[in-house]
Short mmCIF file of C-alpha atoms and ligand atoms in Angstrom, two decimals:
data_model
loop_
_atom_site.label_atom_id
_atom_site.label_comp_id
_atom_site.label_asym_id
_atom_site.label_seq_id
_atom_site.Cartn_x
_atom_site.Cartn_y
_atom_site.Cartn_z
CA MET A 1 -58.67 -9.71 41.16
CA SER A 2 -60.23 -8.32 43.92
CA LYS A 3 -61.43 -4.79 43.86
CA GLU A 4 -59.34 -4.38 46.61
CA THR A 5 -55.95 -5.50 44.92
CA LYS A 6 -53.13 -2.99 46.29
CA LYS A 7 -50.60 -0.92 43.23
CA TYR A 8 -47.77 -0.37 44.22
CA ARG A 9 -45.47 1.99 41.99
CA HIS A 10 -41.51 2.10 41.25
CA TYR A 11 -39.60 4.37 43.31
CA ILE A 12 -37.10 6.18 40.87
CA ASN A 13 -35.48 9.87 41.45
CA GLY A 14 -37.53 10.37 44.65
CA GLU A 15 -40.67 10.24 42.66
CA TRP A 16 -43.33 7.37 42.51
CA CYS A 17 -44.41 6.18 39.03
CA ASP A 18 -45.29 3.16 36.70
CA ALA A 19 -43.39 1.06 34.02
CA SER A 20 -42.93 3.36 31.09
CA ASP A 21 -45.48 0.95 28.91
CA GLY A 22 -47.70 0.30 31.82
CA GLY A 23 -47.03 -3.38 32.38
CA VAL A 24 -47.54 -4.56 35.29
CA ILE A 25 -46.41 -8.10 37.88
CA LYS A 26 -49.37 -9.51 39.92
CA THR A 27 -48.52 -10.60 42.61
CA LEU A 28 -50.21 -14.08 44.56
CA ASN A 29 -51.03 -14.51 47.87
CA PRO A 30 -49.66 -18.14 48.00
CA THR A 31 -51.94 -19.16 51.16
CA THR A 32 -55.22 -18.13 48.94
CA GLU A 33 -53.90 -18.41 45.62
CA VAL A 34 -55.64 -14.75 45.11
CA VAL A 35 -53.68 -11.61 43.02
CA TRP A 36 -53.79 -9.35 45.85
CA ALA A 37 -50.88 -6.57 44.79
CA GLU A 38 -49.43 -5.48 41.32
CA ALA A 39 -46.54 -3.41 40.71
CA PRO A 40 -45.08 -2.40 37.76
CA ALA A 41 -43.06 -4.53 35.59
CA ALA A 42 -39.92 -2.30 34.64
CA THR A 43 -38.96 -1.84 30.96
CA VAL A 44 -35.36 -1.48 29.39
CA GLU A 45 -36.04 2.48 29.91
CA ASP A 46 -37.39 2.26 33.65
CA VAL A 47 -34.13 0.64 34.80
CA ASP A 48 -31.77 3.42 32.75
CA ARG A 49 -33.97 6.16 34.41
CA ALA A 50 -33.05 4.31 37.69
CA VAL A 51 -29.41 4.00 37.15
CA VAL A 52 -29.07 7.75 35.44
CA ALA A 53 -30.53 9.12 38.70
CA ALA A 54 -28.54 7.17 40.88
CA LYS A 55 -25.70 8.09 39.14
CA SER A 56 -26.69 11.67 39.14
CA ALA A 57 -27.17 11.57 42.93
CA LEU A 58 -23.82 10.05 43.22
CA TYR A 59 -22.02 12.90 41.79
CA ARG A 60 -24.10 16.22 42.08
CA GLY A 61 -25.91 17.50 44.91
CA GLU A 62 -26.68 16.80 48.97
CA TRP A 63 -25.35 13.36 48.47
CA ALA A 64 -22.18 13.67 47.37
CA THR A 65 -21.26 16.54 49.63
CA MET A 66 -22.45 15.03 52.53
CA THR A 67 -20.10 14.10 55.15
CA ALA A 68 -19.78 10.21 56.33
CA SER A 69 -21.51 11.25 59.81
CA GLN A 70 -24.32 12.94 58.47
CA ARG A 71 -24.86 9.26 56.23
CA GLY A 72 -24.65 7.41 59.31
CA LYS A 73 -27.06 9.75 60.73
CA MET A 74 -29.83 9.61 57.94
CA ILE A 75 -29.37 5.37 57.96
CA ASN A 76 -30.45 5.77 61.34
CA ARG A 77 -33.72 7.71 60.82
CA LEU A 78 -34.19 4.76 57.98
CA ALA A 79 -33.85 2.06 60.93
CA ALA A 80 -35.56 3.85 63.71
CA LEU A 81 -39.10 3.95 60.87
CA ILE A 82 -38.21 0.40 59.93
CA ARG A 83 -38.67 -0.44 63.80
CA GLU A 84 -41.36 1.30 63.87
CA ASN A 85 -42.98 -0.19 61.15
CA ALA A 86 -42.54 -3.72 61.62
CA PRO A 87 -45.81 -5.10 62.45
CA SER A 88 -47.54 -3.49 58.94
CA LEU A 89 -44.16 -4.84 56.96
CA GLY A 90 -44.17 -8.29 58.41
CA ILE A 91 -47.40 -8.86 57.08
CA THR A 92 -46.75 -7.45 53.89
CA GLU A 93 -44.26 -9.88 53.88
CA THR A 94 -46.32 -12.87 54.94
CA ILE A 95 -49.08 -11.95 53.04
CA ASP A 96 -46.74 -11.48 50.07
CA SER A 97 -44.29 -14.43 50.73
CA GLY A 98 -46.00 -16.81 52.93
CA LYS A 99 -43.33 -16.72 55.39
CA LEU A 100 -44.51 -16.46 59.05
CA LEU A 101 -45.67 -13.33 60.37
CA THR A 102 -44.11 -14.39 63.67
CA GLU A 103 -40.72 -14.67 62.04
CA THR A 104 -41.37 -11.55 59.52
CA ARG A 105 -42.22 -9.10 62.49
CA THR A 106 -39.22 -10.19 64.38
CA GLN A 107 -36.93 -9.97 61.36
CA THR A 108 -38.34 -6.77 60.30
CA THR A 109 -37.48 -5.41 63.66
CA TYR A 110 -33.65 -7.10 63.39
CA VAL A 111 -33.70 -5.58 60.23
CA ALA A 112 -33.19 -2.28 62.00
CA ASP A 113 -30.41 -3.37 63.70
CA TYR A 114 -28.22 -4.33 60.43
CA TYR A 115 -28.69 -0.50 59.24
CA GLU A 116 -27.56 0.97 62.85
CA TYR A 117 -24.82 -1.34 62.72
CA PHE A 118 -23.74 0.42 59.45
CA ALA A 119 -24.95 3.87 60.19
CA GLY A 120 -22.66 3.24 62.99
CA LEU A 121 -19.24 2.09 60.85
CA ALA A 122 -19.99 5.07 58.21
CA ASP A 123 -17.87 7.48 60.00
CA LYS A 124 -15.09 4.56 60.70
CA LEU A 125 -14.06 4.15 57.40
CA GLU A 126 -10.52 4.92 57.25
CA GLY A 127 -7.63 5.42 54.93
CA ALA A 128 -4.07 5.37 56.21
CA THR A 129 -0.49 7.34 55.49
CA LEU A 130 2.20 4.78 54.47
CA PRO A 131 5.64 4.72 55.71
CA ILE A 132 6.36 5.11 52.16
CA ASP A 133 9.99 3.66 50.90
CA LYS A 134 11.04 7.20 48.72
CA PRO A 135 12.32 10.30 50.08
CA ASP A 136 10.38 13.38 49.72
CA MET A 137 6.64 11.74 49.30
CA HIS A 138 3.73 11.98 50.89
CA VAL A 139 1.40 8.72 50.30
CA TYR A 140 -2.01 8.18 51.61
CA THR A 141 -5.11 6.29 50.65
CA LEU A 142 -8.68 7.16 50.54
CA ARG A 143 -11.73 5.02 50.71
CA GLU A 144 -14.24 6.09 48.04
CA PRO A 145 -17.69 4.50 47.49
CA ILE A 146 -17.44 2.56 43.97
CA GLY A 147 -20.44 3.71 42.45
CA VAL A 148 -24.26 2.80 41.43
CA VAL A 149 -24.82 -0.13 43.10
CA ALA A 150 -27.27 -2.56 41.89
CA ALA A 151 -28.94 -4.96 44.78
CA VAL A 152 -30.80 -8.19 43.31
CA VAL A 153 -32.36 -10.08 45.80
CA PRO A 154 -34.92 -13.05 45.71
CA TRP A 155 -38.12 -13.48 47.39
CA ASN A 156 -37.56 -15.28 50.93
CA ALA A 157 -36.36 -12.65 52.99
CA GLN A 158 -35.95 -9.24 50.72
CA MET A 159 -35.92 -6.71 53.86
CA PHE A 160 -32.98 -8.58 55.42
CA LEU A 161 -31.27 -9.49 51.74
CA THR A 162 -31.69 -5.84 51.29
CA ALA A 163 -30.32 -4.76 54.59
CA THR A 164 -27.05 -6.51 54.16
CA LYS A 165 -26.39 -4.61 50.95
CA LEU A 166 -28.21 -1.14 51.37
CA GLY A 167 -26.55 -0.97 54.65
CA PRO A 168 -23.21 -0.81 53.86
CA ALA A 169 -23.57 0.81 50.30
CA LEU A 170 -25.03 3.48 51.80
CA ALA A 171 -22.74 4.16 54.91
CA ALA A 172 -19.60 4.06 52.34
CA GLY A 173 -21.55 6.79 49.94
CA ASN A 174 -22.92 4.83 47.30
CA THR A 175 -26.02 5.34 45.28
CA VAL A 176 -28.84 2.02 44.94
CA VAL A 177 -30.70 0.85 42.48
CA ILE A 178 -32.89 -2.21 44.42
CA LYS A 179 -34.54 -4.65 41.96
CA ALA A 180 -37.33 -6.38 44.15
CA SER A 181 -38.06 -9.82 43.39
CA GLU A 182 -40.76 -10.22 41.09
CA ASP A 183 -42.67 -13.24 42.89
CA ALA A 184 -43.20 -10.77 46.40
CA PRO A 185 -41.95 -7.53 45.52
CA ALA A 186 -44.56 -5.68 48.31
CA PRO A 187 -42.65 -5.03 51.01
CA MET A 188 -39.84 -3.56 49.28
CA PHE A 189 -42.22 -0.78 48.17
CA GLU A 190 -43.54 -0.37 51.26
CA PHE A 191 -39.84 -0.10 52.55
CA ALA A 192 -39.41 2.26 49.90
CA LYS A 193 -41.65 4.86 51.32
CA LEU A 194 -39.67 4.43 54.72
CA VAL A 195 -37.05 5.50 52.20
CA GLU A 196 -38.50 8.37 51.86
CA GLN A 197 -39.64 9.31 54.86
CA ALA A 198 -36.22 9.36 55.81
CA GLY A 199 -35.47 12.26 53.67
CA PHE A 200 -32.57 10.28 51.57
CA PRO A 201 -32.48 12.67 48.70
CA PRO A 202 -33.82 11.69 45.59
CA GLY A 203 -32.03 8.83 43.71
CA VAL A 204 -30.17 7.86 46.45
CA VAL A 205 -32.17 4.46 46.92
CA ASN A 206 -34.44 3.60 43.87
CA VAL A 207 -36.33 0.82 44.14
CA ILE A 208 -37.85 -1.53 40.86
CA THR A 209 -39.05 -4.65 40.05
CA GLY A 210 -39.58 -6.44 36.93
CA HIS A 211 -38.83 -10.11 35.03
CA GLY A 212 -35.23 -11.39 35.58
CA GLU A 213 -34.22 -11.21 32.04
CA THR A 214 -35.33 -7.70 30.96
CA CYS A 215 -35.25 -5.72 34.39
CA GLY A 216 -31.98 -7.67 35.49
CA ARG A 217 -30.24 -8.65 32.58
CA THR A 218 -30.96 -4.80 32.03
CA LEU A 219 -29.87 -3.15 35.27
CA THR A 220 -26.87 -5.77 36.26
CA SER A 221 -25.48 -5.15 32.55
CA HIS A 222 -26.00 -1.67 32.93
CA PRO A 223 -22.41 0.81 31.65
CA ASP A 224 -23.14 2.86 34.77
CA VAL A 225 -23.58 0.04 37.14
CA SER A 226 -20.18 -0.33 39.03
CA ARG A 227 -21.28 -3.00 41.81
CA VAL A 228 -23.69 -5.88 41.70
CA ALA A 229 -24.70 -7.41 44.96
CA PHE A 230 -26.69 -10.67 44.39
CA THR A 231 -29.16 -12.94 46.31
CA GLY A 232 -30.53 -16.06 44.63
CA GLY A 233 -29.90 -19.00 42.86
CA PRO A 234 -26.59 -20.25 41.12
CA ALA A 235 -28.39 -20.34 37.82
CA THR A 236 -29.36 -16.46 37.92
CA ALA A 237 -25.71 -16.11 39.48
CA SER A 238 -23.87 -17.81 36.40
CA ARG A 239 -25.93 -15.19 33.88
CA ILE A 240 -25.23 -12.26 36.19
CA ILE A 241 -21.39 -13.09 35.63
CA GLN A 242 -21.79 -13.07 32.13
CA ASN A 243 -23.70 -9.65 32.63
CA THR A 244 -20.92 -8.16 34.38
CA ALA A 245 -18.64 -8.85 31.70
CA ARG A 246 -20.18 -5.84 29.71
CA ASN A 247 -19.80 -3.23 32.67
CA PHE A 248 -16.75 -4.97 34.51
CA ALA A 249 -19.38 -4.29 37.51
CA MET A 250 -17.70 -6.07 40.63
CA VAL A 251 -19.95 -8.59 42.21
CA SER A 252 -20.89 -10.41 45.74
CA LEU A 253 -22.80 -13.62 45.20
CA GLU A 254 -24.72 -14.85 48.24
CA LEU A 255 -26.56 -18.39 46.93
CA GLY A 256 -27.69 -21.45 47.68
CA GLY A 257 -27.15 -24.45 49.75
CA LYS A 258 -26.91 -27.96 50.46
CA SER A 259 -25.72 -27.95 54.12
CA PRO A 260 -25.14 -30.78 56.19
CA ILE A 261 -26.17 -31.09 59.80
CA ILE A 262 -24.12 -33.78 61.36
CA VAL A 263 -25.17 -35.10 64.58
CA PHE A 264 -22.00 -37.26 66.91
CA ALA A 265 -23.04 -39.85 69.23
CA ASP A 266 -22.06 -37.85 72.21
CA ALA A 267 -24.20 -34.62 71.29
CA ASN A 268 -27.19 -33.30 73.43
CA ILE A 269 -29.94 -35.39 71.33
CA GLU A 270 -33.19 -32.70 71.94
CA GLY A 271 -30.69 -29.71 70.72
CA ALA A 272 -29.45 -31.86 68.04
CA VAL A 273 -33.67 -32.43 67.06
CA ASN A 274 -34.38 -28.43 67.44
CA GLY A 275 -31.42 -27.63 65.50
CA ILE A 276 -32.43 -30.29 62.15
CA ILE A 277 -36.13 -28.60 62.59
CA ALA A 278 -35.01 -24.96 62.69
CA GLY A 279 -32.85 -25.92 59.66
CA ASN A 280 -35.60 -28.10 57.82
CA PHE A 281 -38.89 -26.47 58.83
CA GLY A 282 -38.25 -23.14 59.96
CA ALA A 283 -39.60 -20.98 56.91
CA SER A 284 -40.87 -24.04 55.50
CA GLY A 285 -37.25 -24.66 54.14
CA GLN A 286 -37.00 -21.80 52.14
CA SER A 287 -33.60 -20.60 53.51
CA CYS A 288 -30.57 -21.01 51.93
CA VAL A 289 -28.72 -22.30 54.56
CA ALA A 290 -31.48 -24.97 54.97
CA GLY A 291 -29.34 -28.00 56.58
CA SER A 292 -30.99 -30.25 54.44
CA ARG A 293 -28.49 -32.97 54.50
CA VAL A 294 -28.63 -34.63 58.03
CA ILE A 295 -25.96 -36.88 58.67
CA LEU A 296 -26.54 -39.23 61.46
CA HIS A 297 -23.79 -41.26 63.81
CA GLU A 298 -25.18 -44.88 62.82
CA SER A 299 -25.54 -45.64 67.14
CA ILE A 300 -28.56 -42.79 67.33
CA HIS A 301 -29.61 -42.62 63.84
CA ASP A 302 -33.04 -44.18 64.92
CA GLN A 303 -33.91 -42.67 68.01
CA VAL A 304 -33.59 -39.08 66.23
CA VAL A 305 -34.97 -40.29 63.00
CA ASP A 306 -37.97 -41.15 65.51
CA MET A 307 -37.98 -37.73 67.65
CA LEU A 308 -37.77 -36.00 64.27
CA ILE A 309 -40.74 -37.58 62.90
CA GLU A 310 -42.90 -36.76 66.44
CA ARG A 311 -41.80 -33.86 65.98
CA ALA A 312 -43.36 -33.38 62.19
CA LYS A 313 -45.94 -35.00 62.94
CA GLN A 314 -47.02 -32.04 65.29
CA VAL A 315 -45.86 -29.14 62.88
CA GLU A 316 -48.88 -26.34 62.50
CA VAL A 317 -49.14 -26.28 59.30
CA GLY A 318 -51.58 -22.91 57.79
CA ASN A 319 -52.14 -19.75 57.59
CA PRO A 320 -49.02 -18.15 57.93
CA LEU A 321 -51.03 -14.81 59.81
CA ASP A 322 -52.08 -16.85 62.33
CA GLU A 323 -49.69 -16.45 65.37
CA ASN A 324 -49.96 -20.61 66.31
CA THR A 325 -48.84 -21.98 62.76
CA GLN A 326 -45.16 -22.71 62.25
CA MET A 327 -44.77 -23.45 58.93
CA GLY A 328 -46.72 -21.73 56.20
CA PRO A 329 -46.81 -22.15 52.59
CA LEU A 330 -44.01 -22.04 49.42
CA ALA A 331 -44.21 -18.95 48.13
CA THR A 332 -45.26 -19.68 44.63
CA SER A 333 -46.76 -22.92 42.54
CA SER A 334 -43.67 -23.41 40.47
CA GLN A 335 -41.41 -23.69 43.87
CA LEU A 336 -44.43 -26.32 45.27
CA GLU A 337 -44.24 -28.22 42.11
CA HIS A 338 -40.07 -28.03 42.16
CA VAL A 339 -40.23 -29.31 45.26
CA GLU A 340 -42.95 -32.33 44.93
CA SER A 341 -41.23 -33.15 41.56
CA ILE A 342 -37.92 -33.75 43.84
CA VAL A 343 -39.49 -35.28 46.47
CA THR A 344 -41.30 -38.35 43.97
CA ARG A 345 -38.52 -38.89 41.90
CA SER A 346 -36.12 -39.37 45.19
CA CYS A 347 -38.27 -42.10 46.46
CA GLU A 348 -38.71 -43.73 42.57
CA GLN A 349 -34.70 -43.78 43.45
CA GLY A 350 -35.50 -46.03 46.99
CA ALA A 351 -35.35 -42.81 49.09
CA SER A 352 -37.61 -43.91 51.81
CA LEU A 353 -40.16 -41.55 53.17
CA PHE A 354 -40.44 -41.53 56.69
CA HIS A 355 -42.36 -38.74 56.99
CA GLY A 356 -44.94 -36.40 54.77
CA GLY A 357 -43.89 -35.81 50.94
CA ALA A 358 -47.56 -34.33 49.90
CA ARG A 359 -49.71 -31.66 50.00
CA PRO A 360 -51.21 -31.61 53.38
CA ALA A 361 -55.04 -33.09 52.95
CA ASN A 362 -56.29 -30.36 55.45
CA GLN A 363 -55.22 -27.38 52.72
CA GLU A 364 -57.44 -27.04 50.29
CA ARG A 365 -55.90 -23.98 48.91
CA GLY A 366 -52.32 -22.30 48.91
CA TYR A 367 -48.83 -23.87 48.08
CA PHE A 368 -48.68 -26.10 51.11
CA PHE A 369 -46.08 -29.14 51.10
CA GLU A 370 -46.14 -31.35 54.16
CA PRO A 371 -42.71 -31.24 56.13
CA THR A 372 -41.06 -34.41 55.16
CA ILE A 373 -38.10 -36.34 55.78
CA LEU A 374 -36.35 -38.85 53.49
CA GLY A 375 -33.79 -41.37 54.76
CA CYS A 376 -31.39 -41.70 51.84
CA PRO A 377 -28.49 -44.69 52.05
CA HIS A 378 -26.30 -43.00 50.19
CA HIS A 379 -25.62 -39.39 48.52
CA ASP A 380 -27.30 -40.43 44.99
CA PHE A 381 -30.43 -39.34 45.49
CA GLU A 382 -31.72 -36.25 43.76
CA SER A 383 -32.80 -35.16 47.19
CA VAL A 384 -29.39 -34.90 48.76
CA ASP A 385 -27.66 -33.28 45.78
CA HIS A 386 -30.41 -30.53 44.35
CA GLU A 387 -31.65 -27.76 46.64
CA LEU A 388 -35.41 -28.34 47.05
CA PHE A 389 -36.16 -24.86 48.95
CA GLY A 390 -38.94 -26.54 50.90
CA PRO A 391 -39.36 -28.37 53.79
CA VAL A 392 -37.63 -31.80 52.96
CA MET A 393 -34.44 -33.08 54.64
CA SER A 394 -32.68 -36.05 53.61
CA VAL A 395 -31.15 -38.33 56.35
CA LEU A 396 -27.92 -40.12 56.04
CA LYS A 397 -25.75 -42.37 57.89
CA PHE A 398 -22.22 -42.42 59.15
CA LYS A 399 -19.66 -44.42 61.01
CA ASP A 400 -17.19 -42.45 62.34
CA PRO A 401 -16.23 -38.77 61.93
CA ASP A 402 -13.97 -39.03 59.12
CA GLN A 403 -16.64 -40.85 56.82
CA ALA A 404 -18.92 -37.73 58.67
CA ILE A 405 -16.69 -35.12 57.16
CA SER A 406 -16.34 -36.66 53.54
CA ILE A 407 -20.27 -36.40 53.46
CA ALA A 408 -20.33 -33.21 54.72
CA ASN A 409 -17.70 -31.98 51.85
CA ASN A 410 -19.74 -34.46 48.97
CA THR A 411 -21.35 -31.20 47.41
CA ARG A 412 -20.51 -28.43 44.89
CA PHE A 413 -22.18 -25.79 47.94
CA GLY A 414 -20.86 -24.47 50.80
CA LEU A 415 -23.06 -22.17 53.00
CA GLY A 416 -23.79 -23.43 56.24
CA ALA A 417 -23.11 -26.41 58.20
CA GLY A 418 -24.32 -27.67 61.35
CA ILE A 419 -22.13 -29.87 64.27
CA PHE A 420 -24.15 -31.42 67.39
CA THR A 421 -21.40 -33.22 69.63
CA GLU A 422 -20.78 -32.50 73.48
CA SER A 423 -17.20 -32.53 72.97
CA LEU A 424 -14.83 -29.21 72.62
CA SER A 425 -12.23 -30.86 70.41
CA LEU A 426 -14.44 -32.74 68.34
CA SER A 427 -16.84 -29.46 67.55
CA HIS A 428 -13.14 -27.55 66.54
CA TRP A 429 -11.73 -30.24 64.31
CA ALA A 430 -15.09 -30.76 62.56
CA SER A 431 -15.47 -26.66 62.24
CA SER A 432 -12.00 -26.49 60.38
CA ARG A 433 -12.45 -29.65 58.43
CA ILE A 434 -16.01 -28.48 56.69
CA ARG A 435 -15.72 -26.38 53.62
CA SER A 436 -18.61 -23.78 54.40
CA GLY A 437 -18.80 -20.60 55.16
CA ILE A 438 -20.78 -20.60 58.16
CA VAL A 439 -20.64 -23.05 60.87
CA TYR A 440 -23.18 -23.29 63.34
CA VAL A 441 -21.97 -25.33 66.55
CA ASN A 442 -25.19 -27.38 68.81
CA THR A 443 -27.26 -24.49 66.99
CA TYR A 444 -28.43 -23.65 63.88
CA ARG A 445 -30.06 -20.96 61.83
CA VAL A 446 -29.03 -17.59 63.77
CA ILE A 447 -27.78 -14.64 62.43
CA SER A 448 -26.11 -11.59 63.18
CA PRO A 449 -25.53 -7.81 61.88
CA ILE A 450 -21.82 -8.46 63.42
CA ALA A 451 -21.22 -11.99 61.55
CA PRO A 452 -20.10 -12.57 58.27
CA PHE A 453 -22.34 -14.26 56.39
CA GLY A 454 -21.51 -15.94 52.79
CA GLY A 455 -20.33 -18.93 51.16
CA TYR A 456 -17.99 -21.65 49.64
CA ALA A 457 -18.05 -22.85 45.67
CA GLN A 458 -21.26 -22.82 44.44
CA SER A 459 -22.59 -21.21 47.35
CA GLY A 460 -20.99 -17.72 46.32
CA TYR A 461 -18.50 -15.36 46.86
CA GLY A 462 -17.99 -12.43 48.76
CA ARG A 463 -19.45 -11.82 52.76
CA GLU A 464 -22.43 -10.12 53.72
CA ALA A 465 -22.81 -8.46 57.27
CA GLY A 466 -20.11 -7.94 59.32
CA SER A 467 -17.32 -4.95 59.45
CA GLU A 468 -15.53 -6.13 56.53
CA SER A 469 -18.78 -5.98 54.00
CA LEU A 470 -17.74 -2.42 54.21
CA LEU A 471 -15.19 -2.62 52.69
CA ASP A 472 -16.53 -4.12 49.74
CA TYR A 473 -18.63 -1.38 48.66
CA THR A 474 -15.28 0.97 48.73
CA ARG A 475 -12.31 1.15 46.56
CA THR A 476 -8.93 2.19 47.11
CA LYS A 477 -7.36 5.43 45.87
CA THR A 478 -3.44 6.15 46.09
CA VAL A 479 -2.71 9.54 46.28
CA TRP A 480 1.10 10.25 45.97
CA VAL A 481 2.67 13.81 46.38
CA ASN A 482 5.72 14.99 46.09
CA THR A 483 6.52 16.87 48.62
CA ALA A 484 10.30 17.72 47.80
CA ASP A 485 11.23 21.76 47.04
CA ARG A 486 12.80 20.36 43.79
CA PRO A 487 10.87 19.79 40.33
CA MET A 488 10.01 16.04 39.12
CA SER A 489 13.38 14.51 37.52
CA ASN A 490 13.88 12.04 34.86
CA PRO A 491 10.83 11.14 33.40
CA PHE A 492 11.93 8.35 31.34
CA ILE A 493 12.73 6.36 35.01
CA MET A 494 9.72 4.99 37.00
CA ARG A 495 11.48 5.44 40.26
P1 NAD B 1 -33.03 -16.18 41.42
O1 NAD B 1 -32.14 -16.49 41.15
O2 NAD B 1 -34.44 -16.91 40.64
O3 NAD B 1 -33.63 -14.79 41.26
C1 NAD B 1 -33.04 -13.85 42.52
C2 NAD B 1 -33.31 -12.40 41.34
O4 NAD B 1 -32.42 -12.61 40.66
C3 NAD B 1 -34.52 -12.48 41.44
O5 NAD B 1 -34.74 -10.59 41.63
C4 NAD B 1 -34.68 -12.08 39.65
O6 NAD B 1 -35.75 -11.49 39.16
C5 NAD B 1 -33.64 -12.05 39.40
N1 NAD B 1 -33.16 -12.54 38.21
C6 NAD B 1 -33.04 -13.53 37.38
N2 NAD B 1 -32.86 -13.60 36.36
C7 NAD B 1 -32.03 -12.35 36.09
C8 NAD B 1 -31.07 -12.39 35.43
N3 NAD B 1 -30.62 -12.96 34.17
N4 NAD B 1 -30.51 -11.21 35.49
C9 NAD B 1 -30.46 -10.67 36.56
N5 NAD B 1 -30.87 -10.81 37.64
C10 NAD B 1 -32.13 -11.96 36.99
O7 NAD B 1 -33.74 -17.16 43.18
P2 NAD B 1 -34.96 -17.61 43.60
O8 NAD B 1 -35.93 -18.31 43.18
O9 NAD B 1 -36.25 -16.25 44.00
O10 NAD B 1 -34.88 -17.38 45.17
C11 NAD B 1 -33.95 -18.81 45.63
C12 NAD B 1 -32.55 -19.19 45.82
O11 NAD B 1 -32.20 -18.02 46.55
C13 NAD B 1 -31.68 -20.21 46.54
O12 NAD B 1 -31.41 -20.72 45.45
C14 NAD B 1 -31.63 -19.60 47.57
O13 NAD B 1 -30.69 -20.53 48.28
C15 NAD B 1 -31.06 -18.47 47.30
N6 NAD B 1 -31.22 -17.56 48.42
C16 NAD B 1 -29.79 -16.92 49.36
C17 NAD B 1 -29.09 -16.79 50.48
C18 NAD B 1 -28.10 -16.27 50.71
O14 NAD B 1 -27.69 -15.25 51.60
N7 NAD B 1 -27.18 -17.33 50.51
C19 NAD B 1 -30.23 -15.86 50.78
C20 NAD B 1 -31.83 -16.25 49.99
C21 NAD B 1 -32.22 -16.85 49.18
#
């Protein structure tokens, strides 16, 4: 560990603190494999302190009495600080996770738009006056915050994945404990500095990190947590559902995927190839919507595969801080081993290795993996069935549109899907038949604060972004007012 190792601290109740037992997590730069920062590893006691702070801010003090418009203004202040600091936040995220600086910088700037979107919605949350079917009753509903929200995020896009939870949670008046990923926690602590600068009252936003089984489990099963917003893998999600069986917290789950990209015979091939590259080599394939099952019509299969191989050969793999790099390393050594082992086993099963399949020879250090293309004659290959979260696509072939849809739907996931065709009717037909939460037609890997994001089946439930997602951070209270000038009548009959 070098002398210049950065030291981060938890942000709890508006104060910076170490873990109660002094424990730390050392975080590696995946490009150099050198420890560059350390953060506290939250103990059960630390998690409890963060939740107690969040609960206290919810019911007492400035936040509890703030109007929705004031909350919106405060979120806008945070957005402005994020935009101003996007270049340095991008650098931190790139060093810690290996994602391209060109992407982390752009994405962090765009993250500010997410906060602005939810800031604008804060004072548009309305209840209703009900045209009730009883005389002398005035009945109305209120949209109230749910309570303490636990936001648990993975390492691959923490600024963005936090924004889709924290933005609506704060707009609706909740308080939040963010659990940063232990694999790359640094950007979240840089972000916490901006939360402090924006002037949120102590306890409204708390940022901690720690190991899944201590910090994550304690947080998501804490009796005072009422809402869990989780992004991560399905195995962890299943543990989180068990954890929330203790506190009955409402849960939303944004999980993994094995998304199909279908290229029909009439597609614009260049556009389709760009979509496939974006869906598989963008973020080194460490994207939940990675379009890792590429389903090509038999008439264009060879042409598209040849073009993909040519493009894969040209991908600049290297230091993610370099502006010309197109693919950085994977985030962790275990992630690299996971990808490598699935590719090896799939080849042993009979998949054709069209390109890549190994660590690049010219990278001496770092968790790099080549852009990889596998030809798979059918679905029974590990690379077709499992989420790799790496730069690996599995190419399949189809004869007619029905077969394409049946291959696309042959998965336990359902997050994204891509369709490339010049036919308007075919695109609508296919969009309606694919079982996934997001469908991209003649494009891929696009996001917006305005567009709901989320999956079907084992890709999770609940939607992030979009105005509907705000309602997921509220609950409805119904108020009955007897307006009659006589007392309530017979107490033994429910009317
Ligand atoms: P992960 O599930 O291992 O970890 C995610 C978070 O959960 C981490 O902060 C971890 O510490 C925490 N955690 C682990 N065990 C826990 C427990 N028992 N209780 C509570 N929390 C616990 O995921 P990862 O490997 O960090 O990220 C990759 C996964 O995330 C992939 O499956 C990817 O598809 C998914 N992902 C989904 C989306 C989406 O929006 N759908 C976006 C990005 C990533």
